[in-house]
Structures are given as C-alpha cells and as structure tokens.
Amino acid sequence: MEGVDDVFETHLTGISRKGGRLYLARPDAEEPIVVSARYLRPLTSRSEIVFLDEKRQEMVTVRDLDALTGAERQLVEKALRERYHLSIITRVEDVDIRMGTRYWRVETDRGRRWFAVREPGKNVAWLGDNQLVLRDTAGNRFEIPDLAALDPRSRRLVRRSL
C-alpha cells in the first residue's frame, strides 16, 4: 500500500470504532488494540498521521490519508476532528487589538465564535501563501483554508491584525 510505512502493511488489518474509541486490528494480536490518531505534524501537514497505543507508543505511521480505504479514512478523519477541534473560519466580523492581544469575532463552520490570540508570531502558523491556523489563548485552533476565498472585509481584517 503506497503512502503507508511497512509496519502498516505487515501489522494492520483494519480500523474500527466502538464506544467512541478507535481500534486497530493486527494479525499478531488476538484482540484489536485501542489507539489514538494524531497528525504527525499538526500545523504543517494534514495528510500524515500516526497511531499511538494507550501507552503513547507509536504503532503505525500513515504518510498519506489517501492510502486508507473510504470507511477507514472516514473513521480516522472523525477521530482527528474530535481530537483537534479545528473550526474553519468562513467570515471575520471584527478583530480588536488591545495591548498586543487580538480579540477575534468570527463565523465558522460550527457557528459564531469569539476568541483571543496573544503573540501572533507564536500562535499563527502560515501553511502556505493563503492558508493559516490561529491558536487561541485556550489552545483551540481555527483555520482559514484560503484567505483569498474570504470576503474583502474579512481579508482586510486578517491582514491588519497579523
């Protein structure tokens, strides 16, 4: 299977979900093991993931999510969304800058949100020319997948605040 480390092909037979937990079936184990899925590089790559067991030991690395079957990929993507709580910003209503902290009021794919970002140099990651991820003071992440796709006022507010 292309995009998956050798350990995946030899040790992994399937991914399932039961009772809100993700399980990894392995031919060398009688029972599927409980795993968590994490991005290998959370801020720079959304295609590479790693599966960790309950002791946080790496079980499998998947270099490309496309290497998973449709059903397994959906299970893994759901687990990743739950873990990272990444909201997509669709519109920026306002950004108020006070004493170095940016107070954002935005519309997201999960509804209206208000959050604060301190130290943009540390808490704003540009993933490309037009894609960025903001981390608020509570550790939540908000993504703007394509700055150019936002309305002109939203783009202006983002550029002014960063």
C-alpha positions as protocol buffer text, in pm:
chain_id: "A"
residue {
  index: 1
  type: MET
  ca { x: 0 y: 0 z: 0 }
}
residue {
  index: 2
  type: GLU
  ca { x: 164 y: 324 z: -111 }
}
residue {
  index: 3
  type: GLY
  ca { x: 187 y: 605 z: 146 }
}
residue {
  index: 4
  type: VAL
  ca { x: 193 y: 372 z: 444 }
}
residue {
  index: 5
  type: ASP
  ca { x: 504 y: 265 z: 634 }
}
residue {
  index: 6
  type: ASP
  ca { x: 599 y: -103 z: 611 }
}
residue {
  index: 7
  type: VAL
  ca { x: 477 y: -165 z: 963 }
}
residue {
  index: 8
  type: PHE
  ca { x: 125 y: -72 z: 847 }
}
residue {
  index: 9
  type: GLU
  ca { x: 117 y: -334 z: 573 }
}
residue {
  index: 10
  type: THR
  ca { x: 252 y: -612 z: 790 }
}
residue {
  index: 11
  type: HIS
  ca { x: 77 y: -537 z: 1118 }
}
residue {
  index: 12
  type: LEU
  ca { x: -250 y: -363 z: 1034 }
}
residue {
  index: 13
  type: THR
  ca { x: -560 y: -539 z: 912 }
}
residue {
  index: 14
  type: GLY
  ca { x: -831 y: -284 z: 988 }
}
residue {
  index: 15
  type: ILE
  ca { x: -953 y: 20 z: 1174 }
}
residue {
  index: 16
  type: SER
  ca { x: -1281 y: 21 z: 1362 }
}
residue {
  index: 17
  type: ARG
  ca { x: -1465 y: 233 z: 1615 }
}
residue {
  index: 18
  type: LYS
  ca { x: -1662 y: 110 z: 1915 }
}
residue {
  index: 19
  type: GLY
  ca { x: -1799 y: 310 z: 2206 }
}
residue {
  index: 20
  type: GLY
  ca { x: -1625 y: 628 z: 2090 }
}
residue {
  index: 21
  type: ARG
  ca { x: -1283 y: 459 z: 2079 }
}
residue {
  index: 22
  type: LEU
  ca { x: -1068 y: 383 z: 1776 }
}
residue {
  index: 23
  type: TYR
  ca { x: -937 y: 26 z: 1740 }
}
residue {
  index: 24
  type: LEU
  ca { x: -658 y: -115 z: 1528 }
}
residue {
  index: 25
  type: ALA
  ca { x: -673 y: -484 z: 1431 }
}
residue {
  index: 26
  type: ARG
  ca { x: -340 y: -658 z: 1397 }
}
residue {
  index: 27
  type: PRO
  ca { x: -272 y: -1012 z: 1275 }
}
residue {
  index: 28
  type: ASP
  ca { x: -19 y: -1066 z: 1558 }
}
residue {
  index: 29
  type: ALA
  ca { x: -278 y: -986 z: 1829 }
}
residue {
  index: 30
  type: GLU
  ca { x: -598 y: -1170 z: 1924 }
}
residue {
  index: 31
  type: GLU
  ca { x: -796 y: -857 z: 2002 }
}
residue {
  index: 32
  type: PRO
  ca { x: -788 y: -517 z: 1831 }
}
residue {
  index: 33
  type: ILE
  ca { x: -592 y: -261 z: 2031 }
}
residue {
  index: 34
  type: VAL
  ca { x: -716 y: 83 z: 2136 }
}
residue {
  index: 35
  type: VAL
  ca { x: -533 y: 359 z: 1952 }
}
residue {
  index: 36
  type: SER
  ca { x: -549 y: 733 z: 1906 }
}
residue {
  index: 37
  type: ALA
  ca { x: -488 y: 904 z: 1573 }
}
residue {
  index: 38
  type: ARG
  ca { x: -276 y: 1217 z: 1565 }
}
residue {
  index: 39
  type: TYR
  ca { x: -131 y: 1436 z: 1297 }
}
residue {
  index: 40
  type: LEU
  ca { x: 238 y: 1365 z: 1258 }
}
residue {
  index: 41
  type: ARG
  ca { x: 296 y: 1738 z: 1200 }
}
residue {
  index: 42
  type: PRO
  ca { x: -17 y: 1912 z: 1339 }
}
residue {
  index: 43
  type: LEU
  ca { x: 47 y: 2256 z: 1195 }
}
residue {
  index: 44
  type: THR
  ca { x: 214 y: 2176 z: 865 }
}
residue {
  index: 45
  type: SER
  ca { x: 64 y: 1854 z: 733 }
}
residue {
  index: 46
  type: ARG
  ca { x: -291 y: 1725 z: 734 }
}
residue {
  index: 47
  type: SER
  ca { x: -213 y: 1410 z: 537 }
}
residue {
  index: 48
  type: GLU
  ca { x: 44 y: 1235 z: 760 }
}
residue {
  index: 49
  type: ILE
  ca { x: -90 y: 1066 z: 1072 }
}
residue {
  index: 50
  type: VAL
  ca { x: 39 y: 839 z: 1344 }
}
residue {
  index: 51
  type: PHE
  ca { x: -149 y: 582 z: 1553 }
}
residue {
  index: 52
  type: LEU
  ca { x: -47 y: 559 z: 1919 }
}
residue {
  index: 53
  type: ASP
  ca { x: -145 y: 288 z: 2165 }
}
residue {
  index: 54
  type: GLU
  ca { x: -269 y: 359 z: 2517 }
}
residue {
  index: 55
  type: LYS
  ca { x: 91 y: 386 z: 2641 }
}
residue {
  index: 56
  type: ARG
  ca { x: 153 y: 652 z: 2372 }
}
residue {
  index: 57
  type: GLN
  ca { x: 382 y: 419 z: 2180 }
}
residue {
  index: 58
  type: GLU
  ca { x: 382 y: 462 z: 1803 }
}
residue {
  index: 59
  type: MET
  ca { x: 208 y: 171 z: 1635 }
}
residue {
  index: 60
  type: VAL
  ca { x: 174 y: 285 z: 1274 }
}
residue {
  index: 61
  type: THR
  ca { x: 256 y: 589 z: 1063 }
}
residue {
  index: 62
  type: VAL
  ca { x: 43 y: 669 z: 760 }
}
residue {
  index: 63
  type: ARG
  ca { x: 221 y: 906 z: 522 }
}
residue {
  index: 64
  type: ASP
  ca { x: -91 y: 980 z: 316 }
}
residue {
  index: 65
  type: LEU
  ca { x: -455 y: 952 z: 428 }
}
residue {
  index: 66
  type: ASP
  ca { x: -545 y: 853 z: 72 }
}
residue {
  index: 67
  type: ALA
  ca { x: -378 y: 517 z: 147 }
}
residue {
  index: 68
  type: LEU
  ca { x: -673 y: 425 z: 373 }
}
residue {
  index: 69
  type: THR
  ca { x: -997 y: 278 z: 243 }
}
residue {
  index: 70
  type: GLY
  ca { x: -1304 y: 504 z: 232 }
}
residue {
  index: 71
  type: ALA
  ca { x: -1467 y: 374 z: 551 }
}
residue {
  index: 72
  type: GLU
  ca { x: -1141 y: 361 z: 747 }
}
residue {
  index: 73
  type: ARG
  ca { x: -1046 y: 707 z: 629 }
}
residue {
  index: 74
  type: GLN
  ca { x: -1381 y: 846 z: 749 }
}
residue {
  index: 75
  type: LEU
  ca { x: -1329 y: 690 z: 1093 }
}
residue {
  index: 76
  type: VAL
  ca { x: -978 y: 835 z: 1120 }
}
residue {
  index: 77
  type: GLU
  ca { x: -1084 y: 1180 z: 997 }
}
residue {
  index: 78
  type: LYS
  ca { x: -1365 y: 1187 z: 1254 }
}
residue {
  index: 79
  type: ALA
  ca { x: -1121 y: 1093 z: 1532 }
}
residue {
  index: 80
  type: LEU
  ca { x: -882 y: 1368 z: 1419 }
}
residue {
  index: 81
  type: ARG
  ca { x: -1161 y: 1629 z: 1409 }
}
residue {
  index: 82
  type: GLU
  ca { x: -1264 y: 1531 z: 1762 }
}
residue {
  index: 83
  type: ARG
  ca { x: -905 y: 1550 z: 1887 }
}
residue {
  index: 84
  type: TYR
  ca { x: -809 y: 1882 z: 1731 }
}
residue {
  index: 85
  type: HIS
  ca { x: -1146 y: 2063 z: 1740 }
}
residue {
  index: 86
  type: LEU
  ca { x: -1039 y: 2260 z: 1434 }
}
residue {
  index: 87
  type: SER
  ca { x: -1301 y: 2515 z: 1330 }
}
residue {
  index: 88
  type: ILE
  ca { x: -1295 y: 2664 z: 981 }
}
residue {
  index: 89
  type: ILE
  ca { x: -1330 y: 3044 z: 970 }
}
residue {
  index: 90
  type: THR
  ca { x: -1574 y: 3144 z: 697 }
}
residue {
  index: 91
  type: ARG
  ca { x: -1602 y: 3516 z: 778 }
}
residue {
  index: 92
  type: VAL
  ca { x: -1424 y: 3761 z: 1008 }
}
residue {
  index: 93
  type: GLU
  ca { x: -1667 y: 4005 z: 1168 }
}
residue {
  index: 94
  type: ASP
  ca { x: -1415 y: 4204 z: 1372 }
}
residue {
  index: 95
  type: VAL
  ca { x: -1067 y: 4196 z: 1521 }
}
residue {
  index: 96
  type: ASP
  ca { x: -999 y: 4426 z: 1814 }
}
residue {
  index: 97
  type: ILE
  ca { x: -635 y: 4473 z: 1913 }
}
residue {
  index: 98
  type: ARG
  ca { x: -574 y: 4576 z: 2273 }
}
residue {
  index: 99
  type: MET
  ca { x: -239 y: 4566 z: 2450 }
}
residue {
  index: 100
  type: GLY
  ca { x: -99 y: 4320 z: 2195 }
}
residue {
  index: 101
  type: THR
  ca { x: -385 y: 4072 z: 2219 }
}
residue {
  index: 102
  type: ARG
  ca { x: -613 y: 4022 z: 1919 }
}
residue {
  index: 103
  type: TYR
  ca { x: -979 y: 3964 z: 2005 }
}
residue {
  index: 104
  type: TRP
  ca { x: -1148 y: 3791 z: 1713 }
}
residue {
  index: 105
  type: ARG
  ca { x: -1520 y: 3771 z: 1638 }
}
residue {
  index: 106
  type: VAL
  ca { x: -1578 y: 3524 z: 1353 }
}
residue {
  index: 107
  type: GLU
  ca { x: -1824 y: 3295 z: 1178 }
}
residue {
  index: 108
  type: THR
  ca { x: -1706 y: 2934 z: 1149 }
}
residue {
  index: 109
  type: ASP
  ca { x: -1838 y: 2608 z: 1013 }
}
residue {
  index: 110
  type: ARG
  ca { x: -1955 y: 2548 z: 1373 }
}
residue {
  index: 111
  type: GLY
  ca { x: -2125 y: 2884 z: 1422 }
}
residue {
  index: 112
  type: ARG
  ca { x: -2023 y: 3221 z: 1564 }
}
residue {
  index: 113
  type: ARG
  ca { x: -1711 y: 3226 z: 1785 }
}
residue {
  index: 114
  type: TRP
  ca { x: -1519 y: 3479 z: 1992 }
}
residue {
  index: 115
  type: PHE
  ca { x: -1157 y: 3415 z: 2088 }
}
residue {
  index: 116
  type: ALA
  ca { x: -830 y: 3588 z: 2178 }
}
residue {
  index: 117
  type: VAL
  ca { x: -487 y: 3537 z: 2022 }
}
residue {
  index: 118
  type: ARG
  ca { x: -172 y: 3654 z: 2200 }
}
residue {
  index: 119
  type: GLU
  ca { x: 170 y: 3666 z: 2035 }
}
residue {
  index: 120
  type: PRO
  ca { x: 75 y: 3612 z: 1670 }
}
residue {
  index: 121
  type: GLY
  ca { x: 435 y: 3520 z: 1590 }
}
residue {
  index: 122
  type: LYS
  ca { x: 394 y: 3208 z: 1803 }
}
residue {
  index: 123
  type: ASN
  ca { x: 23 y: 3137 z: 1766 }
}
residue {
  index: 124
  type: VAL
  ca { x: -37 y: 3194 z: 1396 }
}
residue {
  index: 125
  type: ALA
  ca { x: 101 y: 2937 z: 1154 }
}
residue {
  index: 126
  type: TRP
  ca { x: 101 y: 3006 z: 782 }
}
residue {
  index: 127
  type: LEU
  ca { x: 70 y: 2675 z: 597 }
}
residue {
  index: 128
  type: GLY
  ca { x: 103 y: 2838 z: 258 }
}
residue {
  index: 129
  type: ASP
  ca { x: 55 y: 3175 z: 94 }
}
residue {
  index: 130
  type: ASN
  ca { x: -318 y: 3183 z: 175 }
}
residue {
  index: 131
  type: GLN
  ca { x: -372 y: 2915 z: 442 }
}
residue {
  index: 132
  type: LEU
  ca { x: -327 y: 2977 z: 814 }
}
residue {
  index: 133
  type: VAL
  ca { x: -409 y: 2832 z: 1153 }
}
residue {
  index: 134
  type: LEU
  ca { x: -472 y: 3050 z: 1459 }
}
residue {
  index: 135
  type: ARG
  ca { x: -432 y: 2914 z: 1812 }
}
residue {
  index: 136
  type: ASP
  ca { x: -630 y: 3099 z: 2078 }
}
residue {
  index: 137
  type: THR
  ca { x: -542 y: 3151 z: 2444 }
}
residue {
  index: 138
  type: ALA
  ca { x: -732 y: 2833 z: 2540 }
}
residue {
  index: 139
  type: GLY
  ca { x: -540 y: 2620 z: 2286 }
}
residue {
  index: 140
  type: ASN
  ca { x: -827 y: 2590 z: 2035 }
}
residue {
  index: 141
  type: ARG
  ca { x: -733 y: 2605 z: 1668 }
}
residue {
  index: 142
  type: PHE
  ca { x: -910 y: 2795 z: 1393 }
}
residue {
  index: 143
  type: GLU
  ca { x: -821 y: 2753 z: 1027 }
}
residue {
  index: 144
  type: ILE
  ca { x: -855 y: 2983 z: 730 }
}
residue {
  index: 145
  type: PRO
  ca { x: -801 y: 2735 z: 446 }
}
residue {
  index: 146
  type: ASP
  ca { x: -789 y: 3002 z: 175 }
}
residue {
  index: 147
  type: LEU
  ca { x: -755 y: 3367 z: 271 }
}
residue {
  index: 148
  type: ALA
  ca { x: -834 y: 3469 z: -88 }
}
residue {
  index: 149
  type: ALA
  ca { x: -1175 y: 3295 z: -63 }
}
residue {
  index: 150
  type: LEU
  ca { x: -1289 y: 3521 z: 223 }
}
residue {
  index: 151
  type: ASP
  ca { x: -1490 y: 3835 z: 153 }
}
residue {
  index: 152
  type: PRO
  ca { x: -1284 y: 4159 z: 106 }
}
residue {
  index: 153
  type: ARG
  ca { x: -1364 y: 4296 z: 453 }
}
residue {
  index: 154
  type: SER
  ca { x: -1259 y: 3969 z: 621 }
}
residue {
  index: 155
  type: ARG
  ca { x: -931 y: 3963 z: 426 }
}
residue {
  index: 156
  type: ARG
  ca { x: -861 y: 4324 z: 526 }
}
residue {
  index: 157
  type: LEU
  ca { x: -923 y: 4249 z: 895 }
}
residue {
  index: 158
  type: VAL
  ca { x: -696 y: 3943 z: 888 }
}
residue {
  index: 159
  type: ARG
  ca { x: -411 y: 4128 z: 717 }
}
residue {
  index: 160
  type: ARG
  ca { x: -447 y: 4428 z: 951 }
}
residue {
  index: 161
  type: SER
  ca { x: -436 y: 4213 z: 1263 }
}
residue {
  index: 162
  type: LEU
  ca { x: -142 y: 3995 z: 1167 }
}
